[in-house]
Each structure stands twice: as C-alpha cells, then as structure tokens.
Amino acid sequence: MSSAITGQWQEAMHLDDLWEGEMEGVEIDGKKVLLVNIDGEVRAYKNRCPHQAWALDEGDFDGQTITCVRHMWTFDALSGKGTNPDNCELITYPCRVEEDGTILVDVR
Amino acid sequence: MSTRRHVLVGGGVAAAATATHLRKHGFDGEIVLVGDEPQPPYERPPLSKDFLLGTTEFEEFQVRPPAWYDEQSVDLRVGIRVTAIDVPGRSVTLSTGERLGYDGLVLATGVRPRRLPGFDGDRVHYLRTAADSQRLRAQLAESERVVVIGAGFIGCEVAAAAVGLGKQVTIFDPAPTPLARVLGATIGSVMTGIHRSRGVQIRAGEYISELRHTGDGMLLTSNLGHRVECDLVVVGIGCEPNVELAAEAGLATDGGIVVDEYGRTSAPDIYAAGDVAAQYHPVYGRTIRVEHHDNALRQGANVALNLTGSAEPFAEAHWFWSDQYEHSLQSVGRPADLEDLVIRGSLEDHDFSAFSLVDGRIQAVISLNRPRDVLEVRRMLFAPHEVTAEQLRDESVPLKRLIPRSPWATARA
Ligand SMILES: Cc1cc2nc3c(=O)[nH]c(=O)nc-3n(C[C@H](O)[C@H](O)[C@H](O)COP(=O)(O)OP(=O)(O)OC[C@H]3O[C@@H](n4cnc5c(N)ncnc54)[C@H](O)[C@@H]3O)c2cc1C
Ligand code: FES
C-alpha cells in the first residue's frame, strides 16, 4: 500500500545518519515513520506493524529483511511486502534523497 | 496420465501452510484441504486475547481470505471430517461418505482441550475454536464473576482478557506456582505477581473438586473445602492430540502421531505436522511434540517441501509467545533446567531475559518484554557459540556482541 505523492516533502534525516543496513524510527508531522537504508536505497514506511501495530524500529533489520519482534512477522525491506506471512504489506510513504544527502519524506 | 492429488486433513494453520507451500514449490496437481470446522483455516492465538476483548474481528486472523483457495485451486472442504484412512488402498473416507484417493496425505488434526469429567454445561467453557471463543465472548459480556481452572497460558490469557473487560477473576491451579511447569518457579512468580497486581485472585495449590449449577450461576468447591460462587467457568488444563484417525489406520502414535525428521509417519506417503505431530528433532536427538503456532506453520511448510521432492529435515528451534495485558512473553529453545536460569535485566521491572545455559551454550531463553533478545538467541541457538553466565548478566555487553554470527564477524569484533 502506498500513499499518493502530494509534493509535500519534509526533511526526515540526513543520509550520513542512516548507514547502509540500518533502520531508524523518526517522527514527521506527528506521524511515526521508519526509515531504512538497503544498500544505499532508502525507503520510508509507517512505523507500525500491520499485524498489531507494534513499532517496527524496535525490531530488527538484517540488511534485507525487517523483522517485527512482537510476533516475528518479516517484511522485505525494499518492497515492504510481507515475506512471512506473505499476505500483508507495510504502508509506504514516498521518499527521496537529495543530492546533499537530505532524506525527504511525503507523509501527507 | 492422471494428475497427482495431495489430501490435507485438518483445517488449521499447519494444513494451510502445507497448501501454500505446495503451490510455492510448483506442485500443480490437486490439493484437497478437509477441515471439520465451519470456517477456512484461521489463527488461534487471538481467541484468548484480542478476539475476546473485541478488538479484532474474525476476518483479520484468517490465514487466507476465502477467495485465495479458488485462486490457488485449493479444493477447500470445510465442515467435513475425514473418518478413515485406507493405507493399502491409498484413500480416505469423508463424513459425507465420499472416498478420496491420495498420492500424499498430510495429517494436521491438531489437539483438543482436555476435559474435566463432570464440568460441563451452559456456563462452562473450553477454548480451542473460534466458535468456543465467540460463545465465551458473548457470555463474558453478561457475567461478573469468572473462575479459571488451570493457570496455563490459555487460562492466564483468558484471565487477562476478562480483567480487561472489567470482570472479577479467580484462577485455581493445583501447582504451588502458576505457569511453573512451563516457565519455572522464578518466572512463574513474576507472572503471578503481574496477575495479582491487576486484581486477579490466584489460588495456587488449590483445585476445584466439585461444580454445581445453581439457579443463576455455579457453586464450586475446592479441595480445601472452600466454596466459590461464579457466573462462568473456563477450563484450561491442557490438550490431547487428535491421533485417533491415525491410530485406527495402524499408524504409529505415542502421545502424538510419530513422525521422523522429514515429517513422515510409519505409513508410506503419509505425513503429519503441527500440534498433533510428535517429531524426531535431529538437534535434540529425540521425539518432541510442541503446541505452538510458529512450529505448526513451519512443520506444515516443511512437509510441503518433502512432498515436492526435496528432502529437508525439520530442525528448527521452538519459539512461542504469550501476550498477557501489555506484556510480551516469548521463548525460544528448550530449557535444560527451569530452576537454573541466568537472569539478564530485572525481574521486578518485568524487563528481563532468563537463559538456560549449559557448558557455555545457550539452551533457551525466556524473555519478558525483551523480544529482541529472543530474536538474537533464535539466530544463534544452534550455531557454535560460547558464553558465560557473567557475560549474559552484564547488560553493558550487547547480546549480539557475545554471539559470533560467523567467523568473519568474530574476526572483526
Ligand atoms: C486459545 C488459544 C490461544 C493460543 N495462543 C498461542 C500463542 O499465543 N502463541 C503460540 O505460539 N501458540 C498459541 N496457541 C497454539 C496454536 O494455536 C496452535 O499451536 C496451532 O493452532 C496448531 O495448529 P495445527 O494446524 O497444528 O492444529 P489446529 O489449529 O488445532 O487445527 C487442526 C484442525 O483440524 C481439525 N480436525 C481434527 N481432526 C479432523 C478430521 N478427522 N477431519 C477434519 N478435520 C479435523 C480440527 O477441528 C482443527 O480445526 C494458542 C491456541 C489456542 C487454542
Ligand atoms: S505486531 Fe508485528 S508481528 Fe505481531
């Protein structure tokens, strides 16, 4: 599930603070957002597990897979798709990285 | 040439996982899934938690939406029992009288609650199915005084849910410490403390010996002669595996349907998975039956692998959770001695991991509100490692650091 791009980009973080293989929970405009750096590709997801809304930044990211530690559901970090179980999906926010490394997210 | 057909018996998560993974591994023959409950496969954990509280609806914990079975050409027969297996004839008989031939047969018949003789009636509950949970939910709404018999996971979870609904709850259990059988006395005491602080009365070392229905409720008498009036009773005293179908067909059973590490029963092309399966575990070198959601899913998936020709032994670590109030209790592995645990964190603060450690190797961890520790341990449980009790206790050292993930990681650390 993705929300539409509204063009309301907001600064979320700097790429220097989100290394490859890392994820970080941030708050943007009152919304909890999970930022993930997958081999240089940055993604922004709603920081809530689709299962029972647990905060995903308390979980684990091994470079490829995000694991929610509450009941160990797993998600592909690039696509946000559930891998186990495979019939769920993270909520995606549009996200891009500026040339200077600023990570912008559109949560509207 | 006729197409191949696999028949999956039991409509739980194990059978559903087999169906899913058969298709994933490219099996394009017939899959028939026969379950005696009226609904397609669903997850049971919410039945004693959110579903009782009314914070989740049935549709949310179905394993697959009903349309999925059509899309995947899975012939779903709900509300139907398999009544007999003809091993030499390679067929099963259904409660409709129909006979179905099979190339592969998977028995995932699960377990049923153990019943207390004489404890029956309108206001006495056993909890296994969505129908059980619906009935309990409806009656809880009009009850005040709830008695739970048996302080196992289900009893404790129901107690937590009932308290959440504002009910007055008493738990009886003959053991001196609730949950000690599965968690040990130390953690059992912590959980007891949590329930007491929420207003649950815990009557440990005491059991109900008699139940009498009165005009508007029930009168219970304990072994100590105490009398308790209540509106509703929930019995949670463990389960019995549904082995009869297998046993009558002559398959080996021993407190479960006995299977090897590939999920194979004693009969050709018949497999068993999930709560009903007593499986040989190659790491432990013995046969073990577990009643946990994750294990049922993984065994179900593993059987699909073996049915599609790639023999893969099932050698996974056993992992489970139990959510009570806002607390997350989790465990992975098999503790060697529940009374000999190394504690990391604080029992008082309900924030700890308790390790079973033998000769520098972690056998298991039981965590309260530290699911991350469980994840770390799950990754390395069966991998080579060596840690001391001091290291585990020392919270300044992250667990991840203690546990070499690979030789490369050790070299770098
Ligand atoms: C209330 C409750 C809460 C739980 N909470 C947790 C939890 O928090 N964490 C956890 O890890 N585990 C939990 N569990 C355990 C978990 O639900 C089980 O491990 C899991 O359901 C096992 O799946 P299964 O497919 O092996 O068997 P089951 O789910 O029992 O499914 C077997 C199905 O087969 C049907 N069947 C039996 N015989 C036949 C036949 N002859 N023909 C057709 N159908 C048949 C049964 O009626 C049943 O529908 C809980 C269980 C319950 C009941
Ligand atoms: S809340 Fe994330 S797996 Fe259950």
Coordinates of C-alpha atoms and ligand atoms in Angstrom, one line a residue:
Chain A
M1 CA 0.0 0.0 0.0
S2 CA 1.4 3.4 -0.9
S3 CA 0.0 6.8 -0.2
A4 CA 0.0 9.2 -3.1
I5 CA 2.7 11.8 -3.6
T6 CA 1.3 15.2 -2.6
G7 CA 4.5 17.0 -3.2
Q8 CA 4.7 18.0 0.5
W9 CA 8.3 16.8 1.0
Q10 CA 9.6 17.1 4.6
E11 CA 13.1 16.6 5.8
A12 CA 13.4 13.4 7.7
M13 CA 17.1 12.8 8.3
H14 CA 20.5 13.0 6.7
L15 CA 21.9 10.0 4.8
D16 CA 25.1 10.3 6.9
D17 CA 23.0 9.3 9.9
L18 CA 21.4 6.3 8.3
W19 CA 24.0 3.9 7.2
E20 CA 23.5 1.0 4.8
G21 CA 21.9 -1.8 6.6
E22 CA 20.4 0.5 9.2
M23 CA 16.8 1.5 10.1
E24 CA 15.7 4.3 12.2
G25 CA 12.3 5.5 13.6
V26 CA 11.6 9.2 13.2
E27 CA 8.6 11.4 13.7
I28 CA 7.4 13.6 10.8
D29 CA 4.5 15.9 11.2
G30 CA 3.2 13.8 14.1
K31 CA 3.5 10.6 12.1
K32 CA 5.8 7.7 13.2
V33 CA 8.0 6.8 10.2
L34 CA 10.5 4.1 9.7
L35 CA 13.5 4.9 7.5
V36 CA 15.5 2.0 6.1
N37 CA 18.7 2.1 4.1
I38 CA 19.0 -1.0 1.9
D39 CA 22.4 -1.0 0.2
G40 CA 22.0 2.8 -0.5
E41 CA 18.3 2.6 -1.4
V42 CA 16.3 4.5 1.2
R43 CA 12.7 3.6 2.0
A44 CA 10.1 5.1 4.3
Y45 CA 7.4 3.1 5.9
K46 CA 4.8 3.7 8.5
N47 CA 6.5 2.6 11.7
R48 CA 3.7 0.3 12.7
C49 CA 3.5 -3.4 12.1
P50 CA 0.4 -4.4 10.0
H51 CA -0.2 -7.2 12.5
Q52 CA -0.8 -5.5 15.8
A53 CA 0.7 -2.1 15.3
W54 CA 4.0 -2.7 17.1
A55 CA 6.8 -0.2 16.5
L56 CA 9.0 -1.7 13.8
D57 CA 12.1 0.3 14.8
E58 CA 12.1 -1.9 17.9
G59 CA 12.6 -4.8 15.6
D60 CA 15.4 -6.0 13.5
F61 CA 16.9 -5.2 10.1
D62 CA 19.5 -7.6 8.7
G63 CA 20.2 -5.6 5.5
Q64 CA 17.3 -7.2 3.6
T65 CA 14.5 -8.2 5.9
I66 CA 12.7 -6.3 8.6
T67 CA 11.5 -8.4 11.5
C68 CA 8.8 -7.2 13.9
V69 CA 9.9 -8.6 17.2
R70 CA 6.4 -8.9 18.7
H71 CA 5.4 -12.0 16.8
M72 CA 8.3 -12.2 14.3
W73 CA 6.5 -11.2 11.1
T74 CA 9.0 -10.5 8.4
F75 CA 9.0 -8.0 5.5
D76 CA 11.1 -7.4 2.5
A77 CA 12.8 -4.0 3.2
L78 CA 12.9 -2.9 -0.5
S79 CA 9.3 -3.6 -1.4
G80 CA 7.6 -3.5 2.0
K81 CA 5.9 -6.8 1.2
G82 CA 5.4 -9.4 3.8
T83 CA 7.6 -12.5 3.5
N84 CA 6.2 -14.4 6.4
P85 CA 3.3 -14.3 6.4
D86 CA 3.2 -13.2 2.7
N87 CA -0.3 -11.7 2.7
C88 CA 0.5 -8.4 4.3
E89 CA 2.4 -5.2 3.4
L90 CA 3.9 -2.2 5.1
I91 CA 2.5 1.2 4.4
T92 CA 4.9 3.0 2.2
Y93 CA 5.5 6.8 2.2
P94 CA 7.0 8.4 -0.8
C95 CA 10.7 9.1 -0.1
R96 CA 13.7 10.5 -1.9
V97 CA 17.3 11.5 -1.2
E98 CA 18.6 15.0 -2.2
E99 CA 22.0 15.4 -3.7
D100 CA 23.3 16.7 -0.4
G101 CA 22.1 13.6 1.3
T102 CA 18.9 15.0 2.9
I103 CA 16.2 12.4 3.1
L104 CA 12.8 13.7 2.2
V105 CA 9.5 12.0 3.0
D106 CA 6.0 12.8 2.0
V107 CA 3.6 11.7 4.8
R108 CA 0.6 13.7 3.7
Chain B
M1 CA -1.9 -39.9 -17.0
S2 CA -3.9 -38.8 -14.0
T3 CA -3.0 -35.8 -12.0
R4 CA -1.5 -36.2 -8.6
R5 CA -3.6 -35.4 -5.6
H6 CA -2.5 -34.4 -2.1
V7 CA -5.1 -34.5 0.7
L8 CA -4.5 -32.4 3.8
V9 CA -6.6 -33.3 6.8
G10 CA -7.3 -30.6 9.4
G11 CA -8.2 -27.0 8.8
G12 CA -5.6 -25.3 11.0
V13 CA -2.5 -23.3 10.2
A14 CA -0.4 -26.4 9.6
A15 CA -2.6 -27.7 6.8
A16 CA -2.9 -24.2 5.4
A17 CA 0.9 -23.8 5.4
T18 CA 1.3 -27.1 3.5
A19 CA -1.2 -25.9 0.9
T20 CA 0.5 -22.6 0.5
H21 CA 4.0 -24.1 0.2
L22 CA 2.9 -26.9 -2.2
R23 CA 1.9 -24.2 -4.6
K24 CA 5.0 -22.2 -3.9
H25 CA 7.2 -25.2 -4.8
G26 CA 5.4 -25.6 -8.0
F27 CA 3.1 -28.5 -7.3
D28 CA 0.3 -28.2 -9.9
G29 CA -1.8 -31.3 -9.1
E30 CA -4.9 -31.3 -6.9
I31 CA -4.8 -30.1 -3.3
V32 CA -7.8 -31.1 -1.2
L33 CA -8.0 -29.5 2.3
V34 CA -10.5 -31.1 4.6
G35 CA -11.4 -29.4 7.9
D36 CA -14.3 -30.2 10.3
E37 CA -14.7 -26.6 11.5
P38 CA -17.1 -24.4 9.5
Q39 CA -14.5 -21.8 8.7
P40 CA -11.5 -21.8 6.4
P41 CA -8.2 -22.0 8.4
Y42 CA -7.6 -19.2 10.9
E43 CA -5.1 -18.4 13.6
R44 CA -6.0 -19.4 17.2
P45 CA -3.8 -17.0 19.3
P46 CA -6.3 -14.1 19.1
L47 CA -9.1 -16.4 20.5
S48 CA -7.8 -16.0 24.1
K49 CA -6.7 -12.4 23.6
D50 CA -7.9 -9.6 21.3
F51 CA -10.9 -11.6 19.9
L52 CA -12.2 -12.0 23.4
L53 CA -11.6 -8.3 24.1
G54 CA -13.5 -7.5 20.9
T55 CA -10.6 -5.5 19.5
T56 CA -10.1 -7.7 16.4
E57 CA -12.6 -9.4 14.1
F58 CA -12.5 -12.9 12.7
E59 CA -11.7 -11.7 9.2
E60 CA -8.4 -10.2 10.5
F61 CA -6.9 -13.5 11.6
Q62 CA -8.0 -15.8 8.8
V63 CA -4.9 -17.4 7.3
R64 CA -6.1 -16.5 3.8
P65 CA -9.1 -14.7 2.5
P66 CA -11.7 -17.2 1.3
A67 CA -11.1 -16.2 -2.4
W68 CA -7.5 -17.4 -2.1
Y69 CA -8.4 -21.0 -2.1
D70 CA -10.1 -20.6 -5.5
E71 CA -7.3 -18.6 -6.9
Q72 CA -4.8 -21.2 -5.9
S73 CA -7.1 -24.1 -7.0
V74 CA -7.2 -25.5 -3.4
D75 CA -10.3 -27.6 -3.0
L76 CA -11.4 -26.5 0.4
R77 CA -13.9 -28.8 2.2
V78 CA -15.0 -27.2 5.4
G79 CA -17.4 -28.7 7.9
I80 CA -16.3 -32.1 6.8
R81 CA -14.4 -34.8 8.7
V82 CA -12.0 -37.4 7.5
T83 CA -13.4 -40.5 9.2
A84 CA -11.0 -43.2 8.0
I85 CA -7.7 -43.8 6.2
D86 CA -7.3 -46.9 3.9
V87 CA -3.5 -47.2 3.9
P88 CA -3.1 -50.0 1.4
G89 CA -5.8 -48.5 -0.8
R90 CA -4.3 -45.0 -0.6
S91 CA -7.6 -43.3 0.1
V92 CA -9.5 -41.6 2.8
T93 CA -13.2 -41.6 3.7
L94 CA -15.0 -38.4 4.4
S95 CA -18.0 -37.8 6.7
T96 CA -20.0 -37.3 3.5
G97 CA -19.3 -40.9 2.6
E98 CA -17.1 -39.8 -0.3
R99 CA -13.8 -41.6 -0.8
L100 CA -10.8 -39.7 -2.0
G101 CA -7.6 -41.3 -3.3
Y102 CA -4.3 -39.6 -2.5
D103 CA -0.7 -39.6 -3.6
G104 CA 0.3 -37.8 -0.5
L105 CA -1.7 -37.4 2.8
V106 CA -0.9 -34.9 5.5
L107 CA -2.4 -35.3 8.9
A108 CA -2.7 -32.0 10.7
T109 CA -5.6 -32.7 13.0
G110 CA -4.3 -30.7 15.9
V111 CA -5.3 -31.1 19.5
R112 CA -8.5 -30.7 21.6
P113 CA -8.8 -29.4 25.1
R114 CA -8.6 -31.9 27.9
R115 CA -12.0 -32.1 29.6
L116 CA -12.7 -32.3 33.3
P117 CA -15.3 -35.0 33.9
G118 CA -18.5 -33.5 35.3
F119 CA -17.5 -30.0 34.3
D120 CA -20.0 -29.3 31.6
G121 CA -23.0 -27.2 30.9
D122 CA -24.0 -23.8 29.5
R123 CA -21.6 -21.7 31.5
V124 CA -18.6 -23.9 31.4
H125 CA -16.1 -23.2 28.7
Y126 CA -13.2 -24.9 27.0
L127 CA -11.3 -22.9 24.5
R128 CA -10.0 -24.1 21.2
T129 CA -12.1 -22.9 18.3
A130 CA -13.5 -19.6 17.0
A131 CA -16.9 -20.9 18.0
D132 CA -15.7 -21.6 21.6
S133 CA -14.2 -18.1 21.7
Q134 CA -17.4 -16.4 20.3
R135 CA -19.5 -18.2 22.9
L136 CA -17.2 -17.2 25.7
R137 CA -17.1 -13.6 24.5
A138 CA -20.9 -13.4 24.4
Q139 CA -21.2 -14.9 27.9
L140 CA -18.4 -12.8 29.4
A141 CA -20.4 -9.7 28.4
E142 CA -23.1 -10.7 30.8
S143 CA -21.0 -12.2 33.6
E144 CA -19.3 -10.7 36.6
R145 CA -17.5 -13.4 38.5
V146 CA -15.2 -15.6 36.4
V147 CA -13.3 -18.6 37.5
V148 CA -10.5 -20.0 35.5
I149 CA -9.4 -23.6 36.2
G150 CA -5.8 -24.1 35.3
A151 CA -3.1 -21.4 35.2
G152 CA -1.5 -22.4 31.9
F153 CA -1.1 -20.0 29.0
I154 CA -4.7 -20.1 27.9
G155 CA -6.0 -19.8 31.5
C156 CA -3.7 -16.8 32.1
E157 CA -4.5 -15.1 28.8
V158 CA -8.3 -15.5 29.4
A159 CA -7.9 -14.1 32.9
A160 CA -6.0 -11.1 31.4
A161 CA -8.7 -10.5 28.8
A162 CA -11.5 -10.9 31.4
V163 CA -9.9 -8.4 33.7
G164 CA -9.6 -6.1 30.7
L165 CA -13.3 -6.4 30.3
G166 CA -13.7 -5.4 34.0
K167 CA -14.5 -8.8 35.4
Q168 CA -13.7 -10.3 38.7
V169 CA -11.4 -13.2 38.1
T170 CA -10.1 -16.1 40.2
I171 CA -7.6 -18.7 38.9
F172 CA -7.3 -22.1 40.6
D173 CA -4.3 -24.3 40.0
P174 CA -3.1 -27.3 41.9
A175 CA 0.6 -26.3 41.4
P176 CA 2.2 -24.1 44.0
T177 CA 3.3 -21.5 41.4
P178 CA 1.2 -20.8 38.3
L179 CA 3.0 -21.4 34.9
A180 CA 5.9 -23.0 36.8
R181 CA 5.7 -26.2 34.7
V182 CA 6.4 -24.3 31.5
L183 CA 8.4 -21.3 32.8
G184 CA 9.9 -22.4 36.1
A185 CA 9.1 -21.0 39.6
T186 CA 11.0 -17.8 39.2
I187 CA 9.3 -16.5 36.1
G188 CA 6.0 -18.2 37.2
S189 CA 6.2 -16.0 40.3
V190 CA 6.7 -12.9 38.2
M191 CA 3.7 -13.7 36.1
T192 CA 1.7 -14.4 39.2
G193 CA 2.7 -11.0 40.6
I194 CA 1.5 -9.4 37.4
H195 CA -1.9 -11.0 37.5
R196 CA -2.3 -10.2 41.2
S197 CA -1.4 -6.6 40.6
R198 CA -4.3 -6.4 38.1
G199 CA -6.7 -7.7 40.7
V200 CA -6.8 -11.4 39.7
Q201 CA -7.1 -13.7 42.6
I202 CA -4.7 -16.5 42.3
R203 CA -5.4 -19.6 44.4
A204 CA -2.3 -21.7 43.9
G205 CA -2.1 -25.1 45.4
E206 CA -5.9 -25.4 45.2
Y207 CA -8.2 -27.0 42.7
I208 CA -11.9 -27.3 42.1
S209 CA -13.2 -30.7 43.1
E210 CA -16.9 -30.1 42.6
L211 CA -19.1 -28.0 40.4
R212 CA -22.8 -27.5 41.0
H213 CA -25.2 -25.5 38.8
T214 CA -27.4 -23.1 40.8
G215 CA -30.3 -21.1 39.6
D216 CA -28.3 -18.2 38.2
G217 CA -24.7 -19.4 38.3
M218 CA -22.5 -22.1 39.7
L219 CA -21.2 -23.1 43.1
L220 CA -17.7 -24.5 43.1
T221 CA -16.0 -26.4 45.9
S222 CA -12.2 -26.7 46.2
N223 CA -10.1 -29.5 47.5
L224 CA -9.6 -27.3 50.6
G225 CA -13.3 -27.1 51.2
H226 CA -13.6 -23.5 50.1
R227 CA -16.7 -22.5 48.2
V228 CA -16.8 -20.0 45.4
E229 CA -19.8 -18.7 43.5
C230 CA -19.4 -17.7 40.0
D231 CA -21.2 -16.9 36.7
L232 CA -18.8 -18.5 34.3
V233 CA -16.0 -21.1 34.4
V234 CA -13.2 -21.5 31.9
V235 CA -11.3 -24.8 32.0
G236 CA -7.7 -24.7 30.6
I237 CA -5.9 -27.8 31.7
G238 CA -4.1 -28.8 28.6
C239 CA -4.8 -30.6 25.4
E240 CA -4.9 -34.1 23.9
P241 CA -3.7 -34.7 20.4
N242 CA -6.3 -35.9 17.8
V243 CA -4.5 -39.1 17.0
E244 CA -7.5 -41.5 16.7
L245 CA -7.7 -41.3 12.9
A246 CA -4.1 -42.2 12.5
A247 CA -4.1 -44.8 15.3
E248 CA -7.2 -46.6 13.8
A249 CA -5.4 -46.8 10.5
G250 CA -2.5 -48.5 12.2
L251 CA 0.0 -45.6 12.1
A252 CA 2.5 -45.4 15.0
T253 CA 1.3 -43.0 17.7
D254 CA 2.9 -42.2 21.1
G255 CA 1.4 -39.1 22.7
G256 CA 1.1 -37.7 19.1
I257 CA 1.4 -39.1 15.6
V258 CA 5.0 -40.2 15.4
V259 CA 7.0 -38.8 12.5
D260 CA 10.6 -38.7 11.6
E261 CA 12.6 -35.5 10.9
Y262 CA 11.0 -35.3 7.4
G263 CA 7.5 -35.4 8.8
R264 CA 6.9 -39.0 7.6
T265 CA 4.7 -41.3 9.6
S266 CA 5.1 -45.0 9.8
A267 CA 2.9 -45.4 6.7
P268 CA 4.1 -44.7 3.1
D269 CA 3.3 -41.2 1.8
I270 CA 1.5 -40.1 4.9
Y271 CA 2.9 -37.1 6.8
A272 CA 1.9 -35.3 10.0
A273 CA 2.5 -31.7 11.0
G274 CA 1.6 -29.2 13.7
D275 CA 0.3 -29.8 17.2
V276 CA -0.6 -33.4 16.6
A277 CA 2.9 -34.4 15.4
A278 CA 5.5 -36.0 17.7
Q279 CA 8.5 -35.3 15.6
Y280 CA 12.1 -36.6 15.8
H281 CA 14.2 -33.5 16.2
P282 CA 17.8 -34.0 14.8
V283 CA 19.4 -31.4 17.1
Y284 CA 17.9 -32.9 20.3
G285 CA 18.1 -36.4 19.1
R286 CA 14.6 -37.3 20.3
T287 CA 10.9 -37.1 19.6
I288 CA 9.2 -33.9 20.7
R289 CA 5.6 -32.7 20.3
V290 CA 5.0 -28.9 20.7
E291 CA 1.8 -26.9 20.7
H292 CA 2.9 -23.6 19.2
H293 CA 1.7 -21.6 16.3
D294 CA 5.1 -21.0 14.7
N295 CA 6.0 -24.6 14.9
A296 CA 2.7 -25.6 13.2
L297 CA 3.4 -23.2 10.4
R298 CA 6.9 -24.3 9.9
Q299 CA 6.2 -28.0 10.1
G300 CA 3.3 -27.6 7.6
A301 CA 5.7 -25.7 5.2
N302 CA 8.4 -28.3 5.7
V303 CA 6.1 -31.2 4.8
A304 CA 5.2 -29.4 1.5
L305 CA 8.9 -29.3 0.7
N306 CA 9.2 -33.0 1.3
L307 CA 6.1 -33.8 -0.7
T308 CA 7.6 -31.9 -3.7
G309 CA 10.7 -34.0 -3.7
S310 CA 13.3 -32.0 -1.8
A311 CA 14.1 -33.9 1.4
E312 CA 14.8 -31.3 4.1
P313 CA 14.9 -32.4 7.7
F314 CA 12.9 -30.2 10.1
A315 CA 15.5 -28.8 12.6
E316 CA 14.1 -25.5 13.7
A317 CA 14.2 -24.0 17.2
H318 CA 10.9 -24.0 19.0
W319 CA 9.7 -20.4 19.5
F320 CA 6.5 -19.2 21.1
W321 CA 4.9 -16.1 22.6
S322 CA 2.1 -15.4 25.0
D323 CA 0.7 -11.9 25.3
Q324 CA -0.9 -11.0 28.7
Y325 CA -2.0 -7.5 29.4
E326 CA 0.6 -5.2 27.7
H327 CA 3.3 -7.8 28.4
S328 CA 5.1 -9.7 25.8
L329 CA 6.4 -13.1 27.0
Q330 CA 8.5 -15.0 24.5
S331 CA 10.7 -18.0 24.5
V332 CA 13.0 -19.9 22.1
G333 CA 14.7 -23.2 22.6
R334 CA 14.3 -25.9 25.2
P335 CA 15.4 -25.1 28.7
A336 CA 17.6 -27.8 30.3
D337 CA 16.5 -26.8 33.9
L338 CA 13.8 -24.3 34.6
E339 CA 15.1 -23.8 38.1
D340 CA 18.6 -22.9 36.9
L341 CA 18.3 -19.7 34.8
V342 CA 20.7 -16.8 34.3
I343 CA 18.8 -13.5 34.6
R344 CA 19.7 -10.6 32.4
G345 CA 17.7 -7.5 33.3
S346 CA 15.2 -7.0 36.1
L347 CA 12.6 -9.4 37.3
E348 CA 11.0 -6.6 39.4
D349 CA 10.7 -4.3 36.5
H350 CA 9.2 -7.0 34.3
D351 CA 12.0 -6.5 31.8
F352 CA 14.3 -9.4 31.6
S353 CA 15.6 -12.4 29.7
A354 CA 16.2 -15.7 31.5
F355 CA 18.8 -18.0 29.9
S356 CA 19.2 -21.7 30.3
L357 CA 23.0 -22.2 30.0
V358 CA 24.8 -25.5 29.9
D359 CA 28.6 -25.7 29.4
G360 CA 28.8 -22.3 27.8
R361 CA 25.9 -22.9 25.4
I362 CA 22.5 -21.3 25.5
Q363 CA 19.8 -23.9 25.5
A364 CA 16.9 -21.5 25.7
V365 CA 15.8 -18.0 26.6
I366 CA 12.5 -16.9 28.2
S367 CA 12.0 -13.2 28.0
L368 CA 9.5 -10.8 29.4
N369 CA 9.2 -7.6 27.3
R370 CA 12.6 -8.2 25.7
P371 CA 11.6 -9.8 22.4
R372 CA 14.8 -8.6 20.8
D373 CA 16.9 -10.9 23.0
V374 CA 14.7 -13.8 21.8
L375 CA 15.4 -12.8 18.2
E376 CA 19.1 -12.7 18.8
V377 CA 19.1 -16.1 20.6
R378 CA 16.9 -17.6 17.9
R379 CA 19.6 -16.8 15.3
M380 CA 22.5 -18.4 17.1
L381 CA 20.8 -21.1 19.2
F382 CA 22.1 -24.0 17.0
A383 CA 25.2 -22.2 15.8
P384 CA 28.6 -22.6 17.6
H385 CA 29.0 -20.2 20.5
E386 CA 30.4 -19.9 23.9
V387 CA 29.2 -17.6 26.6
T388 CA 29.5 -17.3 30.4
A389 CA 26.8 -16.5 32.9
E390 CA 28.6 -13.3 33.8
Q391 CA 28.6 -12.2 30.2
L392 CA 24.9 -12.8 29.9
R393 CA 24.2 -10.9 33.1
D394 CA 26.3 -7.9 32.1
E395 CA 23.9 -5.7 30.2
S396 CA 26.7 -3.4 29.1
V397 CA 27.6 -6.0 26.6
P398 CA 25.0 -6.3 23.8
L399 CA 24.0 -9.9 23.2
K400 CA 24.8 -9.5 19.6
R401 CA 28.4 -8.9 20.5
L402 CA 28.6 -12.1 22.7
I403 CA 27.4 -14.2 19.9
P404 CA 29.6 -14.7 16.9
R405 CA 27.3 -14.8 13.9
S406 CA 30.1 -16.0 11.6
P407 CA 33.8 -16.4 11.8
W408 CA 34.1 -13.2 9.9
A409 CA 32.0 -11.3 12.4
T410 CA 34.2 -12.7 15.3
A411 CA 37.4 -11.6 13.5
R412 CA 36.0 -8.1 13.1
A413 CA 34.7 -7.7 16.6
Ligands
LIG1 C1 -6.9 -20.0 22.6 C2 -5.5 -20.4 22.0 C3 -4.5 -19.4 22.1 C4 -3.2 -19.7 21.6 N1 -2.2 -18.8 21.7 C5 -1.0 -19.1 21.2 C6 0.0 -18.1 21.3 O1 -0.1 -17.0 21.9 N2 1.3 -18.4 20.9 C7 1.5 -19.7 20.3 O2 2.6 -19.9 19.8 N3 0.5 -20.6 20.1 C8 -0.7 -20.3 20.6 N4 -1.7 -21.3 20.5 C9 -1.4 -22.6 19.9 C10 -1.6 -22.6 18.4 O3 -2.8 -22.0 18.1 C11 -1.5 -24.0 17.8 O4 -0.2 -24.4 18.0 C12 -1.9 -24.1 16.4 O5 -3.2 -23.7 16.2 C13 -1.7 -25.5 15.9 O6 -2.1 -25.6 14.5 P1 -2.4 -27.0 13.8 O7 -2.8 -26.7 12.4 O8 -1.4 -28.0 14.1 O9 -3.7 -27.5 14.6 P2 -5.1 -26.9 14.9 O10 -5.1 -25.4 14.8 O11 -5.7 -27.5 16.1 O12 -6.0 -27.4 13.6 C14 -6.5 -28.7 13.5 C15 -7.8 -28.7 12.8 O13 -8.1 -30.0 12.3 C16 -9.4 -30.3 12.6 N5 -9.6 -31.7 12.6 C17 -9.2 -32.6 13.5 N6 -9.5 -33.9 13.1 C18 -10.1 -33.8 11.9 C19 -10.6 -34.8 11.0 N7 -10.5 -36.1 11.2 N8 -11.1 -34.3 9.8 C20 -11.1 -33.0 9.5 N9 -10.6 -32.0 10.4 C21 -10.1 -32.4 11.6 C22 -9.7 -29.6 13.9 O14 -11.0 -29.4 14.2 C23 -8.9 -28.3 13.7 O15 -9.8 -27.4 13.0 C24 -3.0 -21.0 21.0 C25 -4.0 -21.9 20.9 C26 -5.3 -21.6 21.4 C27 -6.4 -22.6 21.4
FES2 S1 2.7 -6.9 15.9 FE1 4.3 -7.2 14.5 S2 4.3 -9.4 14.3 FE2 2.7 -9.0 15.7

